[in-house]
PDB file of C-alpha atoms in Angstrom:
ATOM      1  CA  MET Q  19     -93.221  77.989  -8.406  1.00  0.00           C
ATOM      2  CA  ARG Q  20     -92.167  80.755 -10.203  1.00  0.00           C
ATOM      3  CA  PHE Q  21     -88.998  80.423  -8.899  1.00  0.00           C
ATOM      4  CA  LEU Q  22     -88.818  76.807 -10.163  1.00  0.00           C
ATOM      5  CA  ILE Q  23     -89.981  78.024 -13.144  1.00  0.00           C
ATOM      6  CA  GLY Q  24     -87.456  80.448 -13.691  1.00  0.00           C
ATOM      7  CA  SER Q  25     -84.466  78.468 -12.545  1.00  0.00           C
ATOM      8  CA  GLY Q  26     -84.841  75.939 -15.066  1.00  0.00           C
ATOM      9  CA  VAL Q  27     -85.462  78.673 -17.711  1.00  0.00           C
ATOM     10  CA  ILE Q  28     -81.931  79.683 -16.842  1.00  0.00           C
ATOM     11  CA  CYS Q  29     -80.430  76.137 -16.413  1.00  0.00           C
ATOM     12  CA  PHE Q  30     -81.681  75.689 -20.234  1.00  0.00           C
ATOM     13  CA  PHE Q  31     -80.464  79.298 -21.117  1.00  0.00           C
ATOM     14  CA  ILE Q  32     -77.114  77.721 -20.004  1.00  0.00           C
ATOM     15  CA  PHE Q  33     -77.110  74.553 -21.551  1.00  0.00           C
ATOM     16  CA  PHE Q  34     -77.729  76.260 -24.424  1.00  0.00           C
ATOM     17  CA  ALA Q  35     -74.907  78.272 -24.024  1.00  0.00           C
ATOM     18  CA  CYS Q  36     -72.558  76.138 -23.510  1.00  0.00           C
ATOM     19  CA  SER Q  37     -73.117  72.884 -25.804  1.00  0.00           C
ATOM     20  CA  GLY Q  38     -74.722  75.204 -28.799  1.00  0.00           C
ATOM     21  CA  ASP Q  39     -70.589  76.323 -29.304  1.00  0.00           C
ATOM     22  CA  GLY Q  40     -70.609  74.931 -33.052  1.00  0.00           C
ATOM     23  CA  LYS Q  41     -67.620  72.642 -31.114  1.00  0.00           C
ATOM     24  CA  ARG Q  42     -67.386  68.505 -31.256  1.00  0.00           C
ATOM     25  CA  ASP Q  43     -66.062  66.228 -28.361  1.00  0.00           C
ATOM     26  CA  ILE Q  44     -63.926  64.190 -29.763  1.00  0.00           C
ATOM     27  CA  ARG Q  45     -62.100  63.015 -26.360  1.00  0.00           C
ATOM     28  CA  ASP Q  46     -63.283  59.430 -26.911  1.00  0.00           C
ATOM     29  CA  TYR Q  47     -60.703  59.500 -30.214  1.00  0.00           C
ATOM     30  CA  TYR Q  48     -57.689  60.147 -27.572  1.00  0.00           C
ATOM     31  CA  PHE Q  49     -55.937  57.651 -25.813  1.00  0.00           C
ATOM     32  CA  PRO Q  50     -58.197  55.504 -23.424  1.00  0.00           C
ATOM     33  CA  VAL Q  51     -56.357  56.713 -20.519  1.00  0.00           C
ATOM     34  CA  ASP Q  52     -57.770  54.805 -17.792  1.00  0.00           C
ATOM     35  CA  ASP Q  53     -57.224  51.690 -19.837  1.00  0.00           C
ATOM     36  CA  LEU Q  54     -53.970  52.573 -19.302  1.00  0.00           C
ATOM     37  CA  ARG Q  55     -52.692  52.371 -15.696  1.00  0.00           C
ATOM     38  CA  GLY Q  56     -51.420  49.456 -15.986  1.00  0.00           C
ATOM     39  CA  GLY Q  57     -49.694  50.181 -19.237  1.00  0.00           C
ATOM     40  CA  LYS Q  58     -49.084  48.839 -22.773  1.00  0.00           C
ATOM     41  CA  VAL Q  59     -47.455  48.865 -25.858  1.00  0.00           C
ATOM     42  CA  TYR Q  60     -48.945  49.872 -29.182  1.00  0.00           C
ATOM     43  CA  GLU Q  61     -47.414  48.761 -31.805  1.00  0.00           C
ATOM     44  CA  TYR Q  62     -47.008  50.646 -34.838  1.00  0.00           C
ATOM     45  CA  ASP Q  63     -45.514  49.149 -38.852  1.00  0.00           C
ATOM     46  CA  LEU Q  64     -44.766  50.016 -42.203  1.00  0.00           C
ATOM     47  CA  ALA Q  65     -48.398  50.926 -43.962  1.00  0.00           C
ATOM     48  CA  LYS Q  66     -47.802  49.108 -47.390  1.00  0.00           C
ATOM     49  CA  GLY Q  67     -45.656  46.731 -48.711  1.00  0.00           C
ATOM     50  CA  ASP Q  68     -44.023  43.776 -47.391  1.00  0.00           C
ATOM     51  CA  SER Q  69     -41.036  45.017 -45.187  1.00  0.00           C
ATOM     52  CA  SER Q  70     -41.197  45.635 -42.008  1.00  0.00           C
ATOM     53  CA  SER Q  71     -40.063  48.065 -39.159  1.00  0.00           C
ATOM     54  CA  PRO Q  72     -41.701  47.994 -36.527  1.00  0.00           C
ATOM     55  CA  GLU Q  73     -42.101  51.374 -33.978  1.00  0.00           C
ATOM     56  CA  TYR Q  74     -43.142  51.029 -30.386  1.00  0.00           C
ATOM     57  CA  TRP Q  75     -44.899  53.118 -27.948  1.00  0.00           C
ATOM     58  CA  TYR Q  76     -45.126  52.334 -24.495  1.00  0.00           C
ATOM     59  CA  TYR Q  77     -48.173  54.418 -22.506  1.00  0.00           C
ATOM     60  CA  ARG Q  78     -48.770  54.429 -18.812  1.00  0.00           C
ATOM     61  CA  ALA Q  79     -51.357  57.004 -17.189  1.00  0.00           C
ATOM     62  CA  PHE Q  80     -51.134  58.035 -13.846  1.00  0.00           C
ATOM     63  CA  ARG Q  81     -52.523  59.904 -11.508  1.00  0.00           C
ATOM     64  CA  ARG Q  82     -50.842  62.404  -9.027  1.00  0.00           C
ATOM     65  CA  ASP Q  83     -52.414  65.019  -6.640  1.00  0.00           C
ATOM     66  CA  SER Q  84     -51.899  68.307  -9.720  1.00  0.00           C
ATOM     67  CA  GLY Q  85     -54.223  65.761 -12.074  1.00  0.00           C
ATOM     68  CA  LEU Q  86     -54.477  63.132 -14.497  1.00  0.00           C
ATOM     69  CA  PHE Q  87     -51.220  62.126 -16.734  1.00  0.00           C
ATOM     70  CA  LEU Q  88     -50.251  60.203 -19.551  1.00  0.00           C
ATOM     71  CA  ALA Q  89     -46.189  59.163 -20.383  1.00  0.00           C
ATOM     72  CA  GLY Q  90     -45.151  58.003 -23.515  1.00  0.00           C
ATOM     73  CA  THR Q  91     -41.734  56.790 -24.414  1.00  0.00           C
ATOM     74  CA  TYR Q  92     -40.252  56.146 -27.733  1.00  0.00           C
ATOM     75  CA  TYR Q  93     -38.446  52.787 -28.489  1.00  0.00           C
ATOM     76  CA  ASP Q  94     -37.515  52.041 -32.055  1.00  0.00           C
ATOM     77  CA  ASP Q  95     -37.188  48.499 -33.864  1.00  0.00           C
ATOM     78  CA  HIS Q  96     -33.356  48.046 -32.496  1.00  0.00           C
ATOM     79  CA  PHE Q  97     -35.762  49.012 -29.279  1.00  0.00           C
ATOM     80  CA  GLN Q  98     -33.639  51.817 -27.526  1.00  0.00           C
ATOM     81  CA  ILE Q  99     -35.475  55.063 -26.619  1.00  0.00           C
ATOM     82  CA  GLY Q 100     -35.367  57.722 -28.884  1.00  0.00           C
ATOM     83  CA  GLN Q 101     -37.952  59.990 -26.609  1.00  0.00           C
ATOM     84  CA  ILE Q 102     -40.385  60.597 -23.707  1.00  0.00           C
ATOM     85  CA  VAL Q 103     -43.339  62.436 -23.487  1.00  0.00           C
ATOM     86  CA  ARG Q 104     -44.773  63.230 -19.855  1.00  0.00           C
ATOM     87  CA  GLU Q 105     -48.354  64.940 -20.613  1.00  0.00           C
ATOM     88  CA  LYS Q 106     -51.110  66.744 -18.588  1.00  0.00           C
ATOM     89  CA  ILE Q 107     -54.965  65.240 -19.134  1.00  0.00           C
ATOM     90  CA  VAL Q 108     -56.625  68.595 -19.293  1.00  0.00           C
ATOM     91  CA  ASP Q 109     -60.987  69.630 -19.418  1.00  0.00           C
ATOM     92  CA  ASN Q 110     -59.580  70.670 -22.430  1.00  0.00           C
ATOM     93  CA  GLY Q 111     -57.395  68.497 -24.406  1.00  0.00           C
ATOM     94  CA  ALA Q 112     -53.534  66.759 -23.629  1.00  0.00           C
ATOM     95  CA  GLN Q 113     -50.521  68.885 -23.056  1.00  0.00           C
ATOM     96  CA  ALA Q 114     -46.990  68.158 -22.601  1.00  0.00           C
ATOM     97  CA  ARG Q 115     -45.574  68.966 -19.892  1.00  0.00           C
ATOM     98  CA  ASP Q 116     -42.028  67.658 -20.433  1.00  0.00           C
ATOM     99  CA  TYR Q 117     -40.562  66.129 -23.373  1.00  0.00           C
ATOM    100  CA  PHE Q 118     -37.023  64.405 -23.604  1.00  0.00           C
ATOM    101  CA  LEU Q 119     -35.166  63.325 -26.600  1.00  0.00           C
ATOM    102  CA  TYR Q 120     -32.175  60.159 -26.729  1.00  0.00           C
ATOM    103  CA  GLU Q 121     -29.713  60.462 -28.759  1.00  0.00           C
ATOM    104  CA  SER Q 122     -26.498  58.030 -29.798  1.00  0.00           C
ATOM    105  CA  ASP Q 123     -23.085  59.083 -28.408  1.00  0.00           C
ATOM    106  CA  TRP Q 124     -21.246  57.007 -30.920  1.00  0.00           C
ATOM    107  CA  GLU Q 125     -18.204  57.400 -28.522  1.00  0.00           C
ATOM    108  CA  THR Q 126     -20.012  54.356 -25.906  1.00  0.00           C
ATOM    109  CA  GLY Q 127     -23.005  53.567 -27.939  1.00  0.00           C
ATOM    110  CA  ARG Q 128     -25.268  54.401 -25.165  1.00  0.00           C
ATOM    111  CA  GLN Q 129     -28.052  56.895 -25.587  1.00  0.00           C
ATOM    112  CA  VAL Q 130     -28.260  60.318 -24.448  1.00  0.00           C
ATOM    113  CA  GLN Q 131     -31.038  62.209 -22.667  1.00  0.00           C
ATOM    114  CA  THR Q 132     -31.684  65.457 -24.066  1.00  0.00           C
ATOM    115  CA  ASN Q 133     -33.901  68.231 -22.491  1.00  0.00           C
ATOM    116  CA  THR Q 134     -35.973  70.281 -23.908  1.00  0.00           C
ATOM    117  CA  VAL Q 135     -38.401  73.828 -23.678  1.00  0.00           C
ATOM    118  CA  VAL Q 136     -41.371  73.260 -24.711  1.00  0.00           C
ATOM    119  CA  GLU Q 137     -43.469  76.501 -25.881  1.00  0.00           C
ATOM    120  CA  SER Q 138     -46.691  75.427 -26.806  1.00  0.00           C
ATOM    121  CA  PRO Q 139     -47.742  72.410 -25.467  1.00  0.00           C
ATOM    122  CA  ASP Q 140     -51.294  71.215 -27.234  1.00  0.00           C
ATOM    123  CA  LEU Q 141     -50.942  67.563 -28.150  1.00  0.00           C
ATOM    124  CA  PHE Q 142     -54.668  66.305 -29.066  1.00  0.00           C
ATOM    125  CA  PRO Q 143     -57.997  68.424 -28.762  1.00  0.00           C
ATOM    126  CA  PHE Q 144     -60.935  67.706 -26.960  1.00  0.00           C
ATOM    127  CA  ARG Q 145     -63.191  69.737 -28.696  1.00  0.00           C
ATOM    128  CA  VAL Q 146     -63.187  70.640 -32.465  1.00  0.00           C
ATOM    129  CA  ARG Q 147     -65.393  72.743 -34.912  1.00  0.00           C
ATOM    130  CA  ASP Q 148     -65.549  70.593 -38.444  1.00  0.00           C
ATOM    131  CA  SER Q 149     -63.032  70.905 -40.188  1.00  0.00           C
ATOM    132  CA  SER Q 150     -60.955  74.279 -38.754  1.00  0.00           C
ATOM    133  CA  GLY Q 151     -58.791  75.384 -36.257  1.00  0.00           C
ATOM    134  CA  VAL Q 152     -55.598  74.850 -36.051  1.00  0.00           C
ATOM    135  CA  PHE Q 153     -53.811  73.667 -32.920  1.00  0.00           C
ATOM    136  CA  LEU Q 154     -50.004  74.271 -31.807  1.00  0.00           C
ATOM    137  CA  PHE Q 155     -47.085  72.559 -30.522  1.00  0.00           C
ATOM    138  CA  ARG Q 156     -43.746  74.105 -30.088  1.00  0.00           C
ATOM    139  CA  LEU Q 157     -40.340  72.620 -28.721  1.00  0.00           C
ATOM    140  CA  ARG Q 158     -36.984  73.837 -28.979  1.00  0.00           C
ATOM    141  CA  TYR Q 159     -33.227  72.126 -27.184  1.00  0.00           C
ATOM    142  CA  HIS Q 160     -30.244  71.903 -27.713  1.00  0.00           C
ATOM    143  CA  PRO Q 161     -28.447  69.063 -29.161  1.00  0.00           C
ATOM    144  CA  ALA Q 162     -26.378  66.956 -26.883  1.00  0.00           C
ATOM    145  CA  ALA Q 163     -23.245  66.616 -29.583  1.00  0.00           C
ATOM    146  CA  ASP Q 164     -23.647  70.599 -29.911  1.00  0.00           C
ATOM    147  CA  SER Q 165     -24.658  73.035 -27.211  1.00  0.00           C
ATOM    148  CA  ALA Q 166     -23.694  76.185 -29.260  1.00  0.00           C
ATOM    149  CA  THR Q 167     -26.969  74.541 -31.876  1.00  0.00           C
ATOM    150  CA  THR Q 168     -30.760  75.094 -31.464  1.00  0.00           C
ATOM    151  CA  ILE Q 169     -33.121  73.148 -32.994  1.00  0.00           C
ATOM    152  CA  TYR Q 170     -36.541  73.637 -32.817  1.00  0.00           C
ATOM    153  CA  ILE Q 171     -39.710  71.805 -34.490  1.00  0.00           C
ATOM    154  CA  ILE Q 172     -43.051  73.338 -35.117  1.00  0.00           C
ATOM    155  CA  ARG Q 173     -45.987  71.175 -35.386  1.00  0.00           C
ATOM    156  CA  ASN Q 174     -49.697  72.410 -36.195  1.00  0.00           C
ATOM    157  CA  ARG Q 175     -52.309  70.014 -36.493  1.00  0.00           C
ATOM    158  CA  ILE Q 176     -55.690  70.826 -38.025  1.00  0.00           C
ATOM    159  CA  PHE Q 177     -58.334  68.690 -37.747  1.00  0.00           C
ATOM    160  CA  LEU Q 178     -59.957  67.471 -41.125  1.00  0.00           C
ATOM    161  CA  GLY Q 179     -63.289  65.585 -39.636  1.00  0.00           C
ATOM    162  CA  ASP Q 180     -63.852  62.549 -40.334  1.00  0.00           C
ATOM    163  CA  GLY Q 181     -62.024  59.927 -42.207  1.00  0.00           C
ATOM    164  CA  PRO Q 182     -62.497  56.225 -42.657  1.00  0.00           C
ATOM    165  CA  PRO Q 183     -62.982  53.419 -40.104  1.00  0.00           C
ATOM    166  CA  PHE Q 184     -60.343  51.529 -39.184  1.00  0.00           C
ATOM    167  CA  VAL Q 185     -59.955  47.329 -39.207  1.00  0.00           C
ATOM    168  CA  PHE Q 186     -58.244  46.533 -35.992  1.00  0.00           C
ATOM    169  CA  GLN Q 187     -58.353  42.515 -35.093  1.00  0.00           C
ATOM    170  CA  GLY Q 188     -61.297  41.731 -36.630  1.00  0.00           C
ATOM    171  CA  GLU Q 189     -63.017  44.484 -35.334  1.00  0.00           C
ATOM    172  CA  GLU Q 190     -64.035  48.095 -37.202  1.00  0.00           C
ATOM    173  CA  TYR Q 191     -63.618  51.575 -35.052  1.00  0.00           C
ATOM    174  CA  PRO Q 192     -64.743  55.022 -36.205  1.00  0.00           C
ATOM    175  CA  CYS Q 193     -61.820  57.246 -36.672  1.00  0.00           C
ATOM    176  CA  ILE Q 194     -61.086  61.169 -36.657  1.00  0.00           C
ATOM    177  CA  ARG Q 195     -58.416  63.294 -38.799  1.00  0.00           C
ATOM    178  CA  PHE Q 196     -55.659  65.996 -38.438  1.00  0.00           C
ATOM    179  CA  GLY Q 197     -53.706  67.222 -41.138  1.00  0.00           C
ATOM    180  CA  LEU Q 198     -49.987  67.834 -40.095  1.00  0.00           C
ATOM    181  CA  ARG Q 199     -47.903  70.826 -40.791  1.00  0.00           C
ATOM    182  CA  GLU Q 200     -44.286  70.636 -39.061  1.00  0.00           C
ATOM    183  CA  VAL Q 201     -41.340  72.997 -39.262  1.00  0.00           C
ATOM    184  CA  ILE Q 202     -37.955  72.020 -38.491  1.00  0.00           C
ATOM    185  CA  GLY Q 203     -35.151  74.650 -37.677  1.00  0.00           C
ATOM    186  CA  ASN Q 204     -31.966  75.135 -36.879  1.00  0.00           C
ATOM    187  CA  GLU Q 205     -31.228  78.849 -35.977  1.00  0.00           C
ATOM    188  CA  LYS Q 206     -26.829  78.353 -36.283  1.00  0.00           C
ATOM    189  CA  GLU Q 207     -27.406  77.882 -39.507  1.00  0.00           C
ATOM    190  CA  GLY Q 208     -29.225  81.293 -40.434  1.00  0.00           C
ATOM    191  CA  VAL Q 209     -32.540  79.880 -39.124  1.00  0.00           C
ATOM    192  CA  ALA Q 210     -32.317  77.070 -41.984  1.00  0.00           C
ATOM    193  CA  GLU Q 211     -35.848  75.015 -42.233  1.00  0.00           C
ATOM    194  CA  ILE Q 212     -37.541  71.516 -43.349  1.00  0.00           C
ATOM    195  CA  GLU Q 213     -40.754  71.607 -44.041  1.00  0.00           C
ATOM    196  CA  GLY Q 214     -42.667  69.137 -43.782  1.00  0.00           C
ATOM    197  CA  ARG Q 215     -46.613  67.519 -44.532  1.00  0.00           C
ATOM    198  CA  GLY Q 216     -48.470  64.411 -42.874  1.00  0.00           C
ATOM    199  CA  GLU Q 217     -51.707  63.482 -41.669  1.00  0.00           C
ATOM    200  CA  GLU Q 218     -52.952  61.644 -38.285  1.00  0.00           C
ATOM    201  CA  TRP Q 219     -55.995  59.164 -37.977  1.00  0.00           C
ATOM    202  CA  TYR Q 220     -57.274  58.756 -34.374  1.00  0.00           C
ATOM    203  CA  ALA Q 221     -59.832  55.178 -33.466  1.00  0.00           C
ATOM    204  CA  LYS Q 222     -62.602  55.385 -30.996  1.00  0.00           C
ATOM    205  CA  ASP Q 223     -61.093  54.188 -28.342  1.00  0.00           C
ATOM    206  CA  LEU Q 224     -57.708  53.226 -29.239  1.00  0.00           C
ATOM    207  CA  GLY Q 225     -55.683  56.733 -29.798  1.00  0.00           C
ATOM    208  CA  LEU Q 226     -53.068  56.873 -32.581  1.00  0.00           C
ATOM    209  CA  VAL Q 227     -53.997  54.279 -35.350  1.00  0.00           C
ATOM    210  CA  TYR Q 228     -52.401  56.264 -38.498  1.00  0.00           C
ATOM    211  CA  TYR Q 229     -49.597  58.259 -39.301  1.00  0.00           C
ATOM    212  CA  ARG Q 230     -48.085  60.098 -42.521  1.00  0.00           C
ATOM    213  CA  LYS Q 231     -45.290  62.599 -42.619  1.00  0.00           C
ATOM    214  CA  SER Q 232     -43.084  63.596 -46.230  1.00  0.00           C
ATOM    215  CA  PHE Q 233     -40.481  66.180 -45.637  1.00  0.00           C
ATOM    216  CA  GLY Q 234     -38.899  68.268 -48.750  1.00  0.00           C
ATOM    217  CA  THR Q 235     -40.037  70.160 -51.821  1.00  0.00           C
ATOM    218  CA  LYS Q 236     -39.619  66.801 -52.941  1.00  0.00           C
ATOM    219  CA  ASN Q 237     -40.870  64.319 -50.103  1.00  0.00           C
ATOM    220  CA  GLN Q 238     -37.206  63.568 -49.945  1.00  0.00           C
ATOM    221  CA  VAL Q 239     -38.122  61.900 -46.356  1.00  0.00           C
ATOM    222  CA  SER Q 240     -41.521  59.764 -46.633  1.00  0.00           C
ATOM    223  CA  PHE Q 241     -42.242  57.043 -44.161  1.00  0.00           C
ATOM    224  CA  GLU Q 242     -46.348  55.999 -43.585  1.00  0.00           C
ATOM    225  CA  TYR Q 243     -47.072  53.442 -39.894  1.00  0.00           C
ATOM    226  CA  ARG Q 244     -50.559  51.921 -38.872  1.00  0.00           C
ATOM    227  CA  LEU Q 245     -51.230  49.908 -35.778  1.00  0.00           C
ATOM    228  CA  LYS Q 246     -50.690  47.021 -36.100  1.00  0.00           C
ATOM    229  CA  ASP Q 247     -50.527  45.335 -32.480  1.00  0.00           C
ATOM    230  CA  ILE Q 248     -50.887  46.243 -28.407  1.00  0.00           C
ATOM    231  CA  PHE Q 249     -49.847  44.334 -25.953  1.00  0.00           C
ATOM    232  CA  PRO Q 250     -48.805  44.669 -22.377  1.00  0.00           C
ATOM    233  CA  MET Q 251     -44.914  45.736 -21.820  1.00  0.00           C
ATOM    234  CA  SER Q 252     -43.082  42.011 -21.355  1.00  0.00           C
ATOM    235  CA  GLU Q 253     -43.868  41.362 -24.569  1.00  0.00           C
ATOM    236  CA  LEU Q 254     -41.498  43.901 -26.073  1.00  0.00           C
ATOM    237  CA  GLU Q 255     -39.043  43.035 -23.354  1.00  0.00           C
ATOM    238  CA  LYS Q 256     -39.248  39.365 -24.063  1.00  0.00           C
ATOM    239  CA  ARG Q 257     -38.612  41.129 -27.986  1.00  0.00           C
ATOM    240  CA  ALA Q 258     -35.892  42.714 -26.691  1.00  0.00           C
ATOM    241  CA  ALA Q 259     -34.356  39.661 -25.136  1.00  0.00           C
ATOM    242  CA  VAL Q 260     -34.209  37.512 -28.412  1.00  0.00           C
ATOM    243  CA  PHE Q 261     -32.726  40.944 -30.830  1.00  0.00           C
ATOM    244  CA  PHE Q 262     -30.417  41.384 -28.132  1.00  0.00           C
ATOM    245  CA  GLY Q 263     -29.469  37.116 -27.683  1.00  0.00           C
ATOM    246  CA  GLU Q 264     -30.227  37.054 -24.169  1.00  0.00           C
TER     247      GLU Q 264
END
């Protein structure tokens, strides 16, 4: 009996130490990986105004011997691939393992794949402290048109706590917010850089539902998007067929 009581006290202190670190579990606000085994397309469109310029992300989860992964493929409003990212879901968050960018070859009209080097892989943390903590993502690459140039992207995500509820298909979803600070630099131009700021909202059981960014000292380049729909890949293929007149 003395041994059992002692074990219980030890377990209590272990639990208290693990759960009393002041961190909040936000895993449920990331993409619902288990529901994405068959693949789904997230359609984002302009958050303001009457115009439309949709962007699409096709997410598909898969498991390998080395763990659980989520692959995301970005398509622009002309159904051209712009990015592919393969991330691994680990205990403390989602981390980029591979990141490919695509650029148009003006001579052939084809998309050319560019490999990148991921130097800091953090995409989304699962445990955070309210309104504190900076999570770093960084990559660099050589553009296909100029292999002597090195472009780098540094993105800091800052947890900002709860956001307003997000209404999607008639239902309200609780949200959390991240602030964004981003730097895009060109080492060939004497480390020329452009800075940007923005914000992301993640809704529970949905994932990313809203994002905005502005670049330049006077916000010369800015955009703001929100989640419009979620549908299977077959629907995106139908839309692409209509667009290309097939």
